[in-house]
PDB file of C-alpha atoms in Angstrom:
ATOM      1  CA  MET A   1       0.104   0.118  -0.177  1.00 83.00           C
ATOM      2  CA  LYS A   2       1.246   3.641  -0.808  1.00 92.00           C
ATOM      3  CA  ILE A   3       1.787   6.295   1.586  1.00 96.00           C
ATOM      4  CA  LYS A   4      -0.827   8.792   0.648  1.00 96.00           C
ATOM      5  CA  VAL A   5       1.188  12.220   0.927  1.00 97.00           C
ATOM      6  CA  MET A   6      -0.494  15.994   0.652  1.00 97.00           C
ATOM      7  CA  ILE A   7       1.974  18.913  -0.015  1.00 97.00           C
ATOM      8  CA  VAL A   8       1.023  22.439   1.666  1.00 96.00           C
ATOM      9  CA  ASP A   9       3.154  25.178   0.338  1.00 94.00           C
ATOM     10  CA  ASP A  10       1.939  28.589  -1.319  1.00 92.00           C
ATOM     11  CA  GLN A  11       4.623  28.385  -3.868  1.00 92.00           C
ATOM     12  CA  ARG A  12       3.370  26.917  -7.082  1.00 93.00           C
ATOM     13  CA  LEU A  13       6.666  25.712  -7.842  1.00 93.00           C
ATOM     14  CA  MET A  14       7.790  23.732  -4.525  1.00 92.00           C
ATOM     15  CA  ARG A  15       4.723  21.988  -4.639  1.00 93.00           C
ATOM     16  CA  GLU A  16       4.853  21.121  -8.028  1.00 94.00           C
ATOM     17  CA  GLY A  17       8.693  20.030  -7.469  1.00 93.00           C
ATOM     18  CA  LEU A  18       8.093  18.052  -4.826  1.00 94.00           C
ATOM     19  CA  LYS A  19       5.300  15.887  -6.694  1.00 95.00           C
ATOM     20  CA  THR A  20       7.209  15.298  -9.570  1.00 95.00           C
ATOM     21  CA  ILE A  21      10.162  14.078  -7.137  1.00 94.00           C
ATOM     22  CA  LEU A  22       7.702  12.113  -4.384  1.00 95.00           C
ATOM     23  CA  ASP A  23       5.651  10.333  -7.642  1.00 94.00           C
ATOM     24  CA  LEU A  24       8.889   8.622  -8.798  1.00 94.00           C
ATOM     25  CA  GLU A  25       8.654   6.256  -5.896  1.00 94.00           C
ATOM     26  CA  GLU A  26       6.592   3.015  -6.599  1.00 93.00           C
ATOM     27  CA  ASP A  27       5.458   3.846  -2.386  1.00 95.00           C
ATOM     28  CA  ILE A  28       4.492   6.993  -2.190  1.00 96.00           C
ATOM     29  CA  SER A  29       1.566   8.825  -3.837  1.00 95.00           C
ATOM     30  CA  VAL A  30       1.247  12.642  -3.714  1.00 96.00           C
ATOM     31  CA  ILE A  31      -3.119  12.729  -3.664  1.00 96.00           C
ATOM     32  CA  GLU A  32      -3.733  16.682  -2.967  1.00 95.00           C
ATOM     33  CA  LEU A  33      -1.713  19.969  -3.619  1.00 96.00           C
ATOM     34  CA  ALA A  34      -2.994  22.922  -0.902  1.00 95.00           C
ATOM     35  CA  ASP A  35      -2.228  26.341  -1.244  1.00 93.00           C
ATOM     36  CA  THR A  36      -3.063  27.983   2.277  1.00 92.00           C
ATOM     37  CA  GLY A  37      -3.864  25.870   5.480  1.00 92.00           C
ATOM     38  CA  GLU A  38      -7.513  26.359   4.949  1.00 94.00           C
ATOM     39  CA  ASP A  39      -7.304  24.864   1.200  1.00 94.00           C
ATOM     40  CA  ALA A  40      -5.178  22.232   3.032  1.00 94.00           C
ATOM     41  CA  LEU A  41      -7.955  21.314   5.898  1.00 95.00           C
ATOM     42  CA  ARG A  42     -10.917  21.004   2.786  1.00 94.00           C
ATOM     43  CA  LYS A  43      -8.756  18.882   0.842  1.00 95.00           C
ATOM     44  CA  ILE A  44      -8.013  16.901   3.987  1.00 95.00           C
ATOM     45  CA  LYS A  45     -11.814  16.175   4.523  1.00 91.00           C
ATOM     46  CA  ILE A  46     -12.238  14.460   0.958  1.00 91.00           C
ATOM     47  CA  GLN A  47      -9.203  12.292   0.947  1.00 87.00           C
ATOM     48  CA  GLU A  48      -7.555  11.644   4.491  1.00 90.00           C
ATOM     49  CA  PRO A  49      -3.269  11.566   3.756  1.00 96.00           C
ATOM     50  CA  ASP A  50      -1.006   9.869   5.372  1.00 96.00           C
ATOM     51  CA  VAL A  51       1.377  12.256   6.030  1.00 96.00           C
ATOM     52  CA  VAL A  52       1.329  16.463   5.238  1.00 96.00           C
ATOM     53  CA  LEU A  53       4.479  17.808   4.057  1.00 96.00           C
ATOM     54  CA  MET A  54       3.613  21.644   5.436  1.00 94.00           C
ATOM     55  CA  ASP A  55       5.291  25.088   4.649  1.00 92.00           C
ATOM     56  CA  ILE A  56       5.009  27.410   7.615  1.00 88.00           C
ATOM     57  CA  ARG A  57       4.613  30.769   6.080  1.00 86.00           C
ATOM     58  CA  MET A  58       1.857  31.306   4.085  1.00 88.00           C
ATOM     59  CA  PRO A  59      -1.625  33.430   3.758  1.00 85.00           C
ATOM     60  CA  VAL A  60      -4.931  33.253   4.595  1.00 84.00           C
ATOM     61  CA  MET A  61      -3.739  30.919   7.741  1.00 89.00           C
ATOM     62  CA  ASP A  62       0.066  29.543   7.742  1.00 88.00           C
ATOM     63  CA  GLY A  63       1.771  25.991   8.887  1.00 90.00           C
ATOM     64  CA  VAL A  64       1.597  26.638  12.405  1.00 88.00           C
ATOM     65  CA  GLU A  65      -2.410  27.163  12.666  1.00 91.00           C
ATOM     66  CA  CYS A  66      -2.710  24.634  10.422  1.00 93.00           C
ATOM     67  CA  THR A  67      -0.931  22.031  11.990  1.00 91.00           C
ATOM     68  CA  ALA A  68      -2.873  22.501  15.698  1.00 91.00           C
ATOM     69  CA  ALA A  69      -6.114  22.247  13.144  1.00 93.00           C
ATOM     70  CA  ILE A  70      -5.267  18.672  11.534  1.00 94.00           C
ATOM     71  CA  LYS A  71      -3.462  17.332  14.760  1.00 90.00           C
ATOM     72  CA  ARG A  72      -6.803  18.359  16.788  1.00 91.00           C
ATOM     73  CA  ASP A  73      -8.810  16.489  14.275  1.00 93.00           C
ATOM     74  CA  TYR A  74      -7.052  14.103  12.541  1.00 93.00           C
ATOM     75  CA  PRO A  75      -4.408  13.008  15.251  1.00 89.00           C
ATOM     76  CA  HIS A  76      -3.362  10.094  12.514  1.00 91.00           C
ATOM     77  CA  ILE A  77      -2.025  12.226  10.442  1.00 94.00           C
ATOM     78  CA  LYS A  78       1.949  12.481  10.550  1.00 93.00           C
ATOM     79  CA  VAL A  79       2.708  16.133   9.966  1.00 93.00           C
ATOM     80  CA  VAL A  80       6.159  16.813   8.448  1.00 92.00           C
ATOM     81  CA  ILE A  81       7.441  20.863   8.448  1.00 89.00           C
ATOM     82  CA  LEU A  82       9.433  22.172   5.637  1.00 86.00           C
ATOM     83  CA  THR A  83      11.452  25.156   6.883  1.00 80.00           C
ATOM     84  CA  THR A  84      14.300  27.541   6.261  1.00 76.00           C
ATOM     85  CA  PHE A  85      16.984  28.717   8.656  1.00 61.00           C
ATOM     86  CA  ASP A  86      15.077  31.830   9.290  1.00 62.00           C
ATOM     87  CA  ASP A  87      11.898  30.127  10.975  1.00 65.00           C
ATOM     88  CA  ASP A  88      12.781  29.724  14.067  1.00 67.00           C
ATOM     89  CA  GLU A  89       9.660  31.049  16.101  1.00 68.00           C
ATOM     90  CA  TYR A  90       7.020  29.215  13.411  1.00 72.00           C
ATOM     91  CA  ILE A  91       9.874  25.862  14.673  1.00 72.00           C
ATOM     92  CA  ILE A  92       9.350  26.024  17.947  1.00 72.00           C
ATOM     93  CA  ASP A  93       5.449  27.016  17.666  1.00 75.00           C
ATOM     94  CA  ALA A  94       4.846  24.190  15.601  1.00 73.00           C
ATOM     95  CA  LEU A  95       6.381  21.685  17.828  1.00 71.00           C
ATOM     96  CA  CYS A  96       4.049  22.619  20.556  1.00 74.00           C
ATOM     97  CA  ASN A  97       1.687  21.604  17.872  1.00 78.00           C
ATOM     98  CA  GLY A  98       2.588  17.903  17.569  1.00 78.00           C
ATOM     99  CA  ALA A  99       4.418  18.173  14.194  1.00 84.00           C
ATOM    100  CA  GLU A 100       6.206  14.763  13.946  1.00 83.00           C
ATOM    101  CA  GLY A 101       8.988  16.277  11.832  1.00 82.00           C
ATOM    102  CA  TYR A 102      10.756  19.407  10.714  1.00 83.00           C
ATOM    103  CA  ILE A 103      13.059  18.998   7.965  1.00 85.00           C
ATOM    104  CA  LEU A 104      15.061  21.884   5.370  1.00 84.00           C
ATOM    105  CA  LYS A 105      13.298  22.849   1.942  1.00 84.00           C
ATOM    106  CA  ASP A 106      16.863  22.466   0.508  1.00 84.00           C
ATOM    107  CA  LEU A 107      17.115  18.662   1.910  1.00 85.00           C
ATOM    108  CA  PRO A 108      18.379  16.068  -0.603  1.00 89.00           C
ATOM    109  CA  SER A 109      15.741  14.793  -2.291  1.00 91.00           C
ATOM    110  CA  GLU A 110      16.418  11.011  -1.301  1.00 91.00           C
ATOM    111  CA  LYS A 111      16.933  12.435   2.762  1.00 88.00           C
ATOM    112  CA  LEU A 112      12.990  14.418   1.880  1.00 91.00           C
ATOM    113  CA  ILE A 113      12.063  10.497   0.478  1.00 93.00           C
ATOM    114  CA  SER A 114      13.553   8.432   3.484  1.00 90.00           C
ATOM    115  CA  SER A 115      11.875  10.832   5.869  1.00 89.00           C
ATOM    116  CA  ILE A 116       8.841  10.735   4.724  1.00 93.00           C
ATOM    117  CA  ARG A 117       8.488   6.839   5.031  1.00 92.00           C
ATOM    118  CA  ASP A 118      10.384   7.077   8.798  1.00 87.00           C
ATOM    119  CA  VAL A 119       7.730   8.848   9.528  1.00 89.00           C
ATOM    120  CA  TYR A 120       4.933   6.941   8.121  1.00 91.00           C
ATOM    121  CA  ASN A 121       6.233   4.234  10.119  1.00 86.00           C
ATOM    122  CA  GLY A 122       6.043   5.502  13.399  1.00 80.00           C
ATOM    123  CA  ASN A 123       9.489   8.050  14.377  1.00 77.00           C
ATOM    124  CA  SER A 124      10.042  11.678  14.552  1.00 75.00           C
ATOM    125  CA  ILE A 125      12.205  13.549  12.296  1.00 77.00           C
ATOM    126  CA  MET A 126      14.727  16.562  13.187  1.00 74.00           C
ATOM    127  CA  GLN A 127      17.731  17.410  11.270  1.00 71.00           C
ATOM    128  CA  PRO A 128      20.438  18.495  13.476  1.00 68.00           C
ATOM    129  CA  GLU A 129      20.718  21.674  12.486  1.00 69.00           C
ATOM    130  CA  ILE A 130      17.144  22.367  13.195  1.00 71.00           C
ATOM    131  CA  ALA A 131      17.546  20.948  16.755  1.00 69.00           C
ATOM    132  CA  ALA A 132      20.510  23.423  17.028  1.00 68.00           C
ATOM    133  CA  LYS A 133      17.828  25.938  16.251  1.00 67.00           C
ATOM    134  CA  VAL A 134      15.391  24.976  18.903  1.00 67.00           C
ATOM    135  CA  ILE A 135      17.562  24.327  21.758  1.00 64.00           C
ATOM    136  CA  ALA A 136      18.756  27.912  21.119  1.00 66.00           C
ATOM    137  CA  CYS A 137      15.378  29.485  20.957  1.00 63.00           C
ATOM    138  CA  VAL A 138      14.273  27.337  23.951  1.00 61.00           C
ATOM    139  CA  LYS A 139      17.083  28.780  25.669  1.00 61.00           C
ATOM    140  CA  ARG A 140      16.504  32.811  24.877  1.00 62.00           C
ATOM    141  CA  ASN A 141      12.703  31.959  25.785  1.00 58.00           C
ATOM    142  CA  LYS A 142      13.518  30.529  29.126  1.00 55.00           C
ATOM    143  CA  SER A 143      14.850  34.028  30.518  1.00 53.00           C
ATOM    144  CA  SER A 144      11.659  35.515  29.061  1.00 54.00           C
ATOM    145  CA  SER A 145       8.463  36.325  29.612  1.00 44.00           C
ATOM    146  CA  SER A 146       6.919  33.637  27.029  1.00 46.00           C
ATOM    147  CA  GLY A 147       9.250  31.376  28.738  1.00 47.00           C
ATOM    148  CA  ASP A 148       5.905  29.254  30.215  1.00 49.00           C
ATOM    149  CA  ARG A 149       4.665  28.237  26.833  1.00 49.00           C
ATOM    150  CA  PHE A 150       7.468  25.419  26.859  1.00 49.00           C
ATOM    151  CA  ALA A 151       5.896  24.133  29.910  1.00 49.00           C
ATOM    152  CA  THR A 152       4.244  21.301  28.624  1.00 49.00           C
ATOM    153  CA  ALA A 153       6.213  18.393  30.218  1.00 50.00           C
ATOM    154  CA  LYS A 154       5.702  17.961  33.730  1.00 54.00           C
ATOM    155  CA  GLY A 155       7.478  14.805  35.116  1.00 59.00           C
ATOM    156  CA  GLN A 156      10.365  14.204  36.860  1.00 60.00           C
ATOM    157  CA  SER A 157      13.718  13.447  35.536  1.00 56.00           C
ATOM    158  CA  ASP A 158      15.275  11.906  38.143  1.00 63.00           C
ATOM    159  CA  GLU A 159      13.293   9.333  38.054  1.00 83.00           C
ATOM    160  CA  LEU A 160      14.596   8.336  34.998  1.00 90.00           C
ATOM    161  CA  THR A 161      17.290   5.408  34.453  1.00 92.00           C
ATOM    162  CA  ASP A 162      20.785   6.368  33.106  1.00 91.00           C
ATOM    163  CA  ARG A 163      19.943   4.332  29.840  1.00 93.00           C
ATOM    164  CA  GLU A 164      16.636   6.672  29.530  1.00 93.00           C
ATOM    165  CA  LYS A 165      17.997   9.069  30.389  1.00 91.00           C
ATOM    166  CA  GLU A 166      20.624   8.628  27.217  1.00 93.00           C
ATOM    167  CA  ILE A 167      17.549   7.856  25.198  1.00 93.00           C
ATOM    168  CA  LEU A 168      16.425  10.462  25.948  1.00 92.00           C
ATOM    169  CA  THR A 169      19.267  13.351  24.894  1.00 89.00           C
ATOM    170  CA  LEU A 170      20.145  11.293  21.776  1.00 89.00           C
ATOM    171  CA  VAL A 171      15.454  12.280  20.761  1.00 86.00           C
ATOM    172  CA  ALA A 172      16.275  15.915  21.393  1.00 81.00           C
ATOM    173  CA  ARG A 173      19.518  15.360  19.375  1.00 79.00           C
ATOM    174  CA  GLY A 174      17.008  15.073  16.570  1.00 74.00           C
ATOM    175  CA  MET A 175      17.810  11.122  16.101  1.00 81.00           C
ATOM    176  CA  ASN A 176      15.275   8.436  15.015  1.00 80.00           C
ATOM    177  CA  ASN A 177      14.473   5.430  16.825  1.00 85.00           C
ATOM    178  CA  ASN A 178      16.913   3.610  13.853  1.00 86.00           C
ATOM    179  CA  GLU A 179      19.435   6.163  14.858  1.00 87.00           C
ATOM    180  CA  ILE A 180      19.422   5.488  18.609  1.00 90.00           C
ATOM    181  CA  ALA A 181      19.354   1.853  18.178  1.00 91.00           C
ATOM    182  CA  LYS A 182      22.540   1.638  15.651  1.00 93.00           C
ATOM    183  CA  SER A 183      24.364   4.576  18.487  1.00 93.00           C
ATOM    184  CA  LEU A 184      23.296   2.621  21.513  1.00 94.00           C
ATOM    185  CA  TYR A 185      23.985  -0.562  20.018  1.00 94.00           C
ATOM    186  CA  LEU A 186      20.454  -1.651  20.710  1.00 92.00           C
ATOM    187  CA  SER A 187      17.669  -3.098  19.042  1.00 92.00           C
ATOM    188  CA  VAL A 188      14.840  -0.927  17.138  1.00 89.00           C
ATOM    189  CA  GLY A 189      12.357  -2.706  19.804  1.00 89.00           C
ATOM    190  CA  THR A 190      13.991  -1.942  23.176  1.00 93.00           C
ATOM    191  CA  VAL A 191      14.392   1.714  21.836  1.00 92.00           C
ATOM    192  CA  LYS A 192      10.521   1.593  21.457  1.00 89.00           C
ATOM    193  CA  ASN A 193      10.159   0.062  25.122  1.00 92.00           C
ATOM    194  CA  HIS A 194      12.556   2.890  26.747  1.00 93.00           C
ATOM    195  CA  ILE A 195      10.820   6.057  24.893  1.00 91.00           C
ATOM    196  CA  ARG A 196       7.202   4.690  26.084  1.00 90.00           C
ATOM    197  CA  SER A 197       8.844   4.238  29.812  1.00 93.00           C
ATOM    198  CA  ILE A 198      10.204   7.649  29.421  1.00 92.00           C
ATOM    199  CA  TYR A 199       6.756   8.883  28.263  1.00 90.00           C
ATOM    200  CA  GLU A 200       5.058   7.684  31.679  1.00 90.00           C
ATOM    201  CA  LYS A 201       7.685   9.178  33.775  1.00 91.00           C
ATOM    202  CA  ILE A 202       8.062  12.862  32.298  1.00 90.00           C
ATOM    203  CA  ASP A 203       4.286  12.770  31.906  1.00 87.00           C
ATOM    204  CA  VAL A 204       4.286  13.263  27.921  1.00 83.00           C
ATOM    205  CA  ASN A 205       2.710  11.793  25.134  1.00 76.00           C
ATOM    206  CA  GLU A 206       4.355  12.646  22.356  1.00 75.00           C
ATOM    207  CA  ARG A 207       7.817  12.908  21.182  1.00 76.00           C
ATOM    208  CA  SER A 208       7.547  16.605  20.293  1.00 71.00           C
ATOM    209  CA  LYS A 209       6.346  17.450  24.113  1.00 76.00           C
ATOM    210  CA  ALA A 210       9.819  15.170  25.324  1.00 82.00           C
ATOM    211  CA  ILE A 211      12.287  17.306  23.305  1.00 78.00           C
ATOM    212  CA  ILE A 212      10.940  20.644  24.599  1.00 76.00           C
ATOM    213  CA  TYR A 213      10.866  18.249  28.232  1.00 83.00           C
ATOM    214  CA  ALA A 214      14.659  17.796  27.249  1.00 83.00           C
ATOM    215  CA  MET A 215      15.671  20.840  26.387  1.00 76.00           C
ATOM    216  CA  GLU A 216      13.715  22.758  29.004  1.00 76.00           C
ATOM    217  CA  HIS A 217      16.041  19.799  31.795  1.00 80.00           C
ATOM    218  CA  HIS A 218      19.034  20.313  30.386  1.00 75.00           C
ATOM    219  CA  TYR A 219      19.700  17.745  28.492  1.00 75.00           C
ATOM    220  CA  LEU A 220      21.971  19.148  25.790  1.00 66.00           C
ATOM    221  CA  ASP A 221      23.578  21.454  28.040  1.00 64.00           C
TER     222      ASP A 221
END
């Protein structure tokens, strides 16, 4: 069965270029194109995609608002944010709204394709470059009045085992389950079990909030 993808971007050339690249893959099918968040929400009602590639900066309804609406009404749909290096604040907001992936628009096509497959299979994607910018933004906001918008996880880090702390650090660096497993010489199943335990202990229900928790609690300092 093919992975059904929707591309949401206000630039026609970007939409059609991505569609051309992705439709070459045997296991991926681009079923819809949309140029605004509102357009995307209308089309999702007709054909529910498995994965949405979401631009951030768009007129009418931007990618952050659209991501929040999708995750509220269609929590099973995976959202991958397409971003540029000057989208720092948007990236944080999208992270808080539950997007599963954050990738740069100049990512090589083979990595874009593998990211879609990874997200479809339950992994989260955050390039190291994006993770570094998120960390910097969190640190800036912790000293400002807007810092409390990051307070989404309330668990206790001292309940984590050394292995769980190690895995949480790698999650916060943007590594997916396969990469963590390879790095620590563990099976992917073992990594998934540890992550499930981490979620329970720090009282979060998704990877994005675990990443924010790790950053707030200085796992990457």
